[in-house]
XYZ file of C-alpha atoms in Angstrom:
47
model
C 1.819 -10.134 -0.550
C 4.278 -12.276 -2.488
C 7.123 -9.867 -1.746
C 6.568 -10.374 1.975
C 6.704 -14.142 1.517
C 9.923 -13.927 -0.514
C 11.701 -11.280 1.592
C 13.770 -13.780 3.607
C 14.569 -15.881 0.526
C 15.643 -13.046 -1.801
C 19.434 -13.059 -2.451
C 21.182 -10.049 -0.886
C 23.397 -9.551 -3.956
C 20.415 -9.151 -6.289
C 18.486 -5.860 -6.485
C 14.986 -6.082 -5.127
C 12.225 -6.313 -7.716
C 10.079 -3.385 -8.727
C 6.673 -3.164 -7.111
C 3.575 -1.981 -8.938
C 1.120 0.338 -7.236
C -2.532 -0.321 -7.873
C -5.108 2.450 -8.111
C -8.516 2.152 -6.510
C -11.663 3.508 -8.128
C -14.953 3.569 -6.227
C -18.168 2.962 -8.110
C -20.174 4.687 -5.392
C -19.756 5.901 -1.826
C -16.057 6.626 -2.236
C -16.313 10.053 -0.623
C -17.907 8.560 2.503
C -15.284 5.831 2.743
C -12.467 8.349 2.232
C -13.927 10.565 4.974
C -14.153 7.589 7.352
C -10.547 6.604 6.619
C -9.357 10.197 7.044
C -10.980 10.220 10.484
C -9.001 7.204 11.734
C -5.728 7.120 9.740
C -2.811 9.469 10.391
C -1.322 10.812 7.130
C 2.324 9.880 6.517
C 3.286 13.566 6.510
C 2.180 13.872 10.155
C 4.125 10.841 11.444
């Protein structure tokens, strides 16, 4: 979110900062949510 806010203000001569990727862990119902997302989201490999 902050990277989007700073995109237009970041100096072009400076390398862009590293971005961390967060992992998501479901306590329950994760398989149902994953199935619902799989039904409506196109995988990147198929774009």
